[in-house]
Tab-separated table of C-alpha atoms in Angstrom:
chain	number	residue	atom	x	y	z
A	1	MET	CA	92.239	158.283	29.163
A	2	VAL	CA	90.121	156.072	27.357
A	3	LYS	CA	86.419	156.031	26.713
A	4	VAL	CA	84.340	152.548	26.623
A	5	LYS	CA	80.815	152.145	25.128
A	6	VAL	CA	79.289	148.878	26.878
A	7	PHE	CA	76.436	147.438	25.413
A	8	VAL	CA	74.237	145.365	27.137
A	9	THR	CA	70.779	143.157	25.899
A	10	LEU	CA	68.984	140.537	26.941
A	11	LYS	CA	70.017	137.164	25.192
A	12	GLU	CA	68.309	135.945	22.215
A	13	GLY	CA	65.470	133.887	23.418
A	14	VAL	CA	64.950	135.441	26.484
A	15	LEU	CA	61.543	137.282	26.220
A	16	ASP	CA	61.853	141.112	26.724
A	17	PRO	CA	58.541	142.695	28.145
A	18	GLN	CA	59.648	146.330	27.431
A	19	GLY	CA	60.680	145.434	23.575
A	20	LYS	CA	57.449	143.237	23.480
A	21	ALA	CA	55.662	146.996	24.512
A	22	VAL	CA	57.815	149.093	22.117
A	23	LYS	CA	57.113	146.902	19.260
A	24	GLY	CA	52.990	146.879	20.062
A	25	ALA	CA	53.362	150.592	20.361
A	26	LEU	CA	55.557	150.702	16.691
A	27	HIS	CA	52.918	148.702	15.237
A	28	SER	CA	49.623	150.626	16.308
A	29	MET	CA	51.514	153.542	14.726
A	30	ASP	CA	51.352	151.377	11.536
A	31	TYR	CA	55.337	150.552	11.535
A	32	PHE	CA	54.703	147.151	10.488
A	33	GLU	CA	57.960	146.713	9.539
A	34	VAL	CA	59.787	146.412	12.811
A	35	SER	CA	59.647	142.785	12.979
A	36	ASP	CA	61.765	142.893	17.060
A	37	VAL	CA	62.605	145.678	19.201
A	38	THR	CA	65.260	144.448	21.982
A	39	ILE	CA	65.649	146.971	24.808
A	40	GLY	CA	69.216	147.328	26.426
A	41	LYS	CA	71.224	149.747	28.350
A	42	TYR	CA	74.032	151.738	27.786
A	43	MET	CA	77.328	152.615	29.653
A	44	GLU	CA	79.816	154.932	29.278
A	45	LEU	CA	83.256	154.172	31.388
A	46	THR	CA	85.983	156.402	31.234
A	47	LEU	CA	88.941	154.423	32.326
A	48	GLU	CA	92.874	155.178	32.873
A	49	GLU	CA	94.932	153.952	29.874
A	50	ASN	CA	95.700	150.690	30.361
A	51	VAL	CA	97.305	147.564	28.922
A	52	ASN	CA	94.991	144.690	29.981
A	53	ILE	CA	91.735	147.071	29.036
A	54	LYS	CA	89.877	144.728	26.872
A	55	GLU	CA	90.695	141.701	29.511
A	56	ARG	CA	89.336	144.358	33.072
A	57	VAL	CA	86.408	145.506	30.609
A	58	GLN	CA	85.119	141.886	29.691
A	59	GLU	CA	85.776	140.860	33.505
A	60	MET	CA	83.613	143.988	34.532
A	61	CYS	CA	80.580	143.188	32.266
A	62	GLU	CA	80.581	139.872	33.355
A	63	LYS	CA	81.008	140.434	37.291
A	64	LEU	CA	78.722	143.085	37.482
A	65	LEU	CA	77.583	145.623	34.404
A	66	ALA	CA	75.972	142.402	32.846
A	67	ASN	CA	74.020	139.240	33.991
A	68	PRO	CA	75.125	136.360	32.163
A	69	VAL	CA	72.488	134.593	32.917
A	70	ILE	CA	69.951	136.316	30.818
A	71	GLU	CA	71.870	139.138	29.208
A	72	GLU	CA	74.868	139.354	26.692
A	73	TYR	CA	77.027	142.257	26.131
A	74	HIS	CA	79.473	144.115	23.973
A	75	TYR	CA	81.553	146.938	24.172
A	76	GLU	CA	83.611	149.715	21.731
A	77	ILE	CA	87.056	150.832	22.942
A	78	GLU	CA	87.300	154.522	21.790
A	79	GLU	CA	90.719	156.378	20.609
A	80	ALA	CA	92.510	158.356	23.445
A	81	LEU	CA	90.531	161.135	24.678
A	82	GLN	CA	92.768	164.052	24.898
A	83	ARG	CA	94.203	164.378	28.235
B	1	MET	CA	67.629	131.463	67.998
B	2	LYS	CA	69.226	134.859	66.944
B	3	PHE	CA	68.695	136.244	63.521
B	4	ALA	CA	70.105	138.652	61.538
B	5	VAL	CA	67.796	141.306	59.417
B	6	ILE	CA	70.808	142.882	57.121
B	7	VAL	CA	69.961	146.189	56.274
B	8	PHE	CA	70.975	147.400	52.670
B	9	PRO	CA	70.714	151.276	51.668
B	10	GLY	CA	67.448	151.276	50.606
B	11	SER	CA	65.809	148.157	52.255
B	12	ASN	CA	62.105	149.070	53.366
B	13	CYS	CA	60.846	145.604	54.802
B	14	ASP	CA	63.720	145.306	57.244
B	15	VAL	CA	60.999	146.690	59.789
B	16	ASP	CA	58.266	144.252	58.946
B	17	MET	CA	60.939	141.450	59.016
B	18	TYR	CA	62.022	142.536	62.344
B	19	GLU	CA	59.001	142.872	63.842
B	20	ALA	CA	58.134	139.232	62.505
B	21	ILE	CA	60.586	137.721	64.058
B	22	ARG	CA	60.325	139.802	67.620
B	23	GLU	CA	56.676	139.816	67.907
B	24	VAL	CA	55.247	136.798	66.390
B	25	LEU	CA	57.984	134.595	67.227
B	26	ASP	CA	59.566	136.249	70.165
B	27	GLU	CA	62.895	134.996	69.088
B	28	GLU	CA	66.573	137.261	69.353
B	29	VAL	CA	66.443	139.517	66.220
B	30	HIS	CA	69.028	142.458	65.384
B	31	TYR	CA	69.135	144.731	62.205
B	32	VAL	CA	72.814	144.183	61.117
B	33	PRO	CA	74.098	146.984	58.573
B	34	TYR	CA	75.412	146.094	54.984
B	35	THR	CA	78.908	147.108	55.832
B	36	GLU	CA	78.929	144.375	58.351
B	37	SER	CA	81.343	141.578	57.571
B	38	ASP	CA	81.127	138.962	60.129
B	39	LEU	CA	77.783	137.224	60.502
B	40	SER	CA	79.140	133.947	62.959
B	41	TYR	CA	77.150	135.455	66.015
B	42	TYR	CA	74.118	134.903	64.233
B	43	ASP	CA	71.837	131.284	63.286
B	44	GLY	CA	69.538	132.751	60.756
B	45	ILE	CA	69.989	135.398	58.231
B	46	LEU	CA	67.535	137.432	56.521
B	47	LEU	CA	67.398	139.808	53.173
B	48	PRO	CA	64.423	141.999	53.624
B	49	GLY	CA	62.663	143.805	50.746
B	50	GLY	CA	63.412	147.089	48.923
B	51	PHE	CA	65.215	148.860	46.574
B	52	SER	CA	68.538	148.323	47.716
B	53	TYR	CA	71.164	150.654	46.292
B	54	GLY	CA	67.698	152.653	44.166
B	55	ASP	CA	67.571	149.146	42.156
B	56	TYR	CA	70.506	150.694	39.781
B	57	LEU	CA	71.904	148.770	37.211
B	58	ARG	CA	69.775	145.503	38.265
B	59	SER	CA	67.467	144.708	41.563
B	60	GLY	CA	70.114	143.513	44.148
B	61	ALA	CA	73.129	143.604	41.542
B	62	ILE	CA	75.110	146.657	43.725
B	63	ALA	CA	74.190	145.048	47.123
B	64	SER	CA	75.460	141.459	45.607
B	65	PHE	CA	79.074	142.941	46.044
B	66	SER	CA	78.412	144.631	49.684
B	67	PRO	CA	80.761	142.623	52.811
B	68	ALA	CA	77.398	141.490	54.176
B	69	MET	CA	76.945	139.557	51.016
B	70	ARG	CA	79.955	138.323	51.420
B	71	ALA	CA	79.454	136.898	54.864
B	72	VAL	CA	75.658	135.548	53.510
B	73	LYS	CA	77.602	133.798	50.923
B	74	GLN	CA	79.961	132.265	53.376
B	75	ALA	CA	76.710	131.663	56.050
B	76	ALA	CA	75.011	129.632	53.169
B	77	ALA	CA	77.903	127.523	52.564
B	78	GLU	CA	78.451	126.723	56.271
B	79	GLY	CA	74.642	125.491	56.461
B	80	LYS	CA	73.043	128.426	58.106
B	81	ALA	CA	69.365	129.236	57.349
B	82	VAL	CA	69.063	132.054	54.549
B	83	LEU	CA	65.776	133.542	53.402
B	84	GLY	CA	65.928	136.488	50.982
B	85	ILE	CA	62.433	137.852	50.359
B	86	CYS	CA	61.715	140.250	47.219
B	87	ASN	CA	64.745	142.402	46.921
B	88	GLY	CA	66.448	139.700	49.134
B	89	PHE	CA	65.510	136.976	46.366
B	90	GLN	CA	66.898	139.146	43.823
B	91	MET	CA	70.289	139.685	45.805
B	92	LEU	CA	70.542	136.058	46.189
B	93	LEU	CA	70.205	135.597	42.311
B	94	GLU	CA	72.602	138.413	41.821
B	95	SER	CA	75.245	136.689	43.961
B	96	GLY	CA	75.234	133.187	42.680
B	97	ILE	CA	74.255	131.644	45.949
B	98	LEU	CA	70.657	130.869	43.915
B	99	PRO	CA	70.405	130.318	40.271
B	100	GLY	CA	68.379	132.299	37.495
B	101	ALA	CA	67.707	135.952	37.145
B	102	MET	CA	65.109	138.041	37.441
B	103	LYS	CA	63.117	140.461	34.250
B	104	ARG	CA	60.821	143.004	34.657
B	105	ASN	CA	57.084	141.835	35.007
B	106	GLU	CA	55.687	140.326	31.964
B	107	LYS	CA	52.754	143.241	32.093
B	108	LEU	CA	55.545	145.478	33.338
B	109	LYS	CA	53.644	146.687	35.923
B	110	PHE	CA	54.883	146.910	39.536
B	111	MET	CA	51.925	144.633	41.618
B	112	CYS	CA	51.056	144.663	45.424
B	113	ARG	CA	48.440	142.706	46.170
B	114	GLN	CA	47.820	139.265	47.709
B	115	VAL	CA	48.209	136.041	45.983
B	116	GLU	CA	47.555	132.465	46.214
B	117	LEU	CA	50.797	130.350	46.180
B	118	GLU	CA	50.998	126.362	46.647
B	119	VAL	CA	53.645	124.789	48.917
B	120	VAL	CA	55.143	122.856	46.332
B	121	ASN	CA	57.819	120.958	48.855
B	122	ASN	CA	57.031	120.723	52.594
B	123	GLU	CA	59.967	118.856	53.405
B	124	THR	CA	62.331	121.772	53.585
B	125	MET	CA	63.275	123.919	56.663
B	126	PHE	CA	61.302	126.483	55.601
B	127	THR	CA	58.063	124.695	54.960
B	128	SER	CA	57.768	122.156	57.008
B	129	LEU	CA	54.628	123.266	58.914
B	130	TYR	CA	52.349	123.465	55.829
B	131	ALA	CA	50.773	120.402	54.201
B	132	ASP	CA	52.589	119.616	50.722
B	133	GLY	CA	50.159	121.121	47.989
B	134	GLU	CA	48.538	123.600	50.495
B	135	LYS	CA	46.864	126.673	48.850
B	136	ILE	CA	48.450	129.827	51.161
B	137	ASN	CA	47.980	133.682	51.054
B	138	ILE	CA	50.913	135.738	50.856
B	139	PRO	CA	51.078	139.565	49.553
B	140	ILE	CA	53.468	139.999	46.795
B	141	ALA	CA	55.052	143.866	45.574
B	142	HIS	CA	57.569	143.947	43.051
B	143	GLY	CA	58.018	145.178	39.532
B	144	GLU	CA	60.756	142.730	39.038
B	145	GLY	CA	59.557	139.460	40.017
B	146	ASN	CA	59.570	137.868	36.821
B	147	TYR	CA	61.866	134.516	37.438
B	148	GLU	CA	63.869	133.147	34.425
B	149	CYS	CA	66.390	130.241	34.025
B	150	ASP	CA	67.557	128.043	31.243
B	151	GLU	CA	66.148	124.374	30.825
B	152	LEU	CA	68.977	122.623	32.311
B	153	THR	CA	68.934	124.845	35.558
B	154	LEU	CA	64.638	123.973	35.617
B	155	GLN	CA	65.396	120.649	35.147
B	156	ARG	CA	67.654	120.888	38.226
B	157	LEU	CA	65.686	123.035	39.677
B	158	MET	CA	62.665	119.918	39.546
B	159	GLU	CA	64.517	117.053	40.182
B	160	ASN	CA	65.847	118.221	42.851
B	161	LYS	CA	62.840	119.511	44.354
B	162	GLN	CA	64.060	123.250	44.966
B	163	ILE	CA	60.578	124.569	43.719
B	164	VAL	CA	59.481	125.442	47.449
B	165	PHE	CA	56.374	127.525	46.232
B	166	ARG	CA	54.091	128.132	43.181
B	167	TYR	CA	52.012	131.047	41.962
B	168	THR	CA	48.712	129.379	41.166
B	169	ASN	CA	47.694	132.043	38.873
B	170	ASN	CA	51.320	133.293	37.763
B	171	PRO	CA	51.121	136.986	38.336
B	172	ASN	CA	54.663	138.083	36.310
B	173	GLY	CA	55.639	135.699	34.184
B	174	SER	CA	57.784	133.886	35.910
B	175	VAL	CA	59.161	130.352	34.017
B	176	ALA	CA	57.224	127.771	35.445
B	177	SER	CA	55.152	129.962	37.760
B	178	ILE	CA	58.114	129.550	40.481
B	179	ALA	CA	57.606	132.104	43.492
B	180	GLY	CA	60.418	130.276	45.707
B	181	ILE	CA	63.432	128.598	45.272
B	182	THR	CA	65.867	126.846	47.661
B	183	ASN	CA	69.740	125.876	46.796
B	184	GLU	CA	70.488	122.500	46.442
B	185	ILE	CA	71.197	121.841	49.974
B	186	GLY	CA	67.898	123.277	50.634
B	187	ASN	CA	69.486	125.776	53.741
B	188	VAL	CA	68.737	128.806	51.160
B	189	LEU	CA	65.103	129.951	50.587
B	190	GLY	CA	64.725	133.175	48.267
B	191	MET	CA	61.117	133.962	47.224
B	192	MET	CA	59.138	137.005	45.545
B	193	PRO	CA	56.136	137.051	47.869
B	194	HIS	CA	56.074	138.292	51.845
B	195	PRO	CA	55.534	135.924	54.316
B	196	GLU	CA	56.251	138.729	56.865
B	197	ARG	CA	53.614	140.889	55.594
B	198	ALA	CA	51.327	137.752	56.096
B	199	VAL	CA	51.648	137.202	60.084
B	200	ASN	CA	48.504	138.451	61.774
B	201	ASP	CA	44.732	138.286	60.111
B	202	LEU	CA	44.958	141.857	60.536
B	203	LEU	CA	47.584	142.177	57.828
B	204	GLY	CA	44.528	139.766	55.672
B	205	SER	CA	46.603	136.800	56.387
B	206	ALA	CA	48.956	134.890	59.244
B	207	ASP	CA	49.755	132.031	56.854
B	208	GLY	CA	53.455	133.636	56.898
B	209	ILE	CA	53.807	132.795	60.116
B	210	ARG	CA	53.875	128.997	59.725
B	211	LEU	CA	57.356	129.921	56.974
B	212	PHE	CA	59.471	131.298	60.368
B	213	LYS	CA	58.064	128.720	62.781
B	214	SER	CA	58.966	126.281	60.383
B	215	ILE	CA	63.068	127.784	60.765
B	216	VAL	CA	62.723	127.999	64.202
B	217	LYS	CA	61.363	124.405	64.531
B	218	SER	CA	64.475	123.129	62.328
B	219	TRP	CA	67.185	125.192	64.026
B	220	ARG	CA	65.768	123.274	67.267
B	221	GLU	CA	65.569	119.830	66.317
B	222	ASN	CA	68.796	119.987	64.479
B	223	TYR	CA	70.923	122.119	67.109
B	224	VAL	CA	69.575	122.902	70.345
B	225	VAL	CA	68.419	118.912	71.335
B	226	THR	CA	71.729	117.310	70.643
B	227	SER	CA	73.975	120.169	72.054
């Protein structure tokens, strides 16, 4: 089995209301060094080994896991898990 | 005219929609489950509000892969009237039938109140019984109604007169105060406000009635008279 970590965030330039609120909170706590906060989603997929794993995961991201109109994604494929 | 109200796991405005058609319009209407893949019997397809699949992942995302939504795509392509309200609008966006996407409301709050809309285009099958520029009162109830699209899409929406309703006092941060848009051909309307909750003065407004009546009027003019 292979574990894939998928990260989905809003595209740059798309206003992120949640990120903005969290940034405001950090500033109110005097963490002024924070210039931007983006909030996204993290997903873990456990997949059966497949030669086309990259292609398949990319397809999943584009079709369902991310909305390409406002979101972008990247993923990391982990070493084969113990059987 | 025969209407289908598609019911998804988590739909909660399906009854309001059904009653609006049955009681106010007195037209034939059926609940149709999300598993149905054949909508050929119906003349008008209604996608109700609610929280299909618990709004997991993104509002409307999972519903857009249901058998019924594949049939809705086909119905839309055939030119049938398709109306998506709130979560139904989100499904139309997620399935690519309408352009754009929804984000959480600018102020991150769920909002549930009556708002004023401007009828921006009264030349659609959904708005012919309104006056152009008319101000109407329709309730909203959503946490993710912040409409977003890129500049090119916005330009196209404006050029093709696809923006049908705008908020007069943008409650959620939507681009260009958009409250409802149609597809290019004009037979699919998605809107965040709930016209089915504004069909009787007892509900605070009856301004939603004319939207449903417009659909029936258009259908009668186009199909009944000629056949």
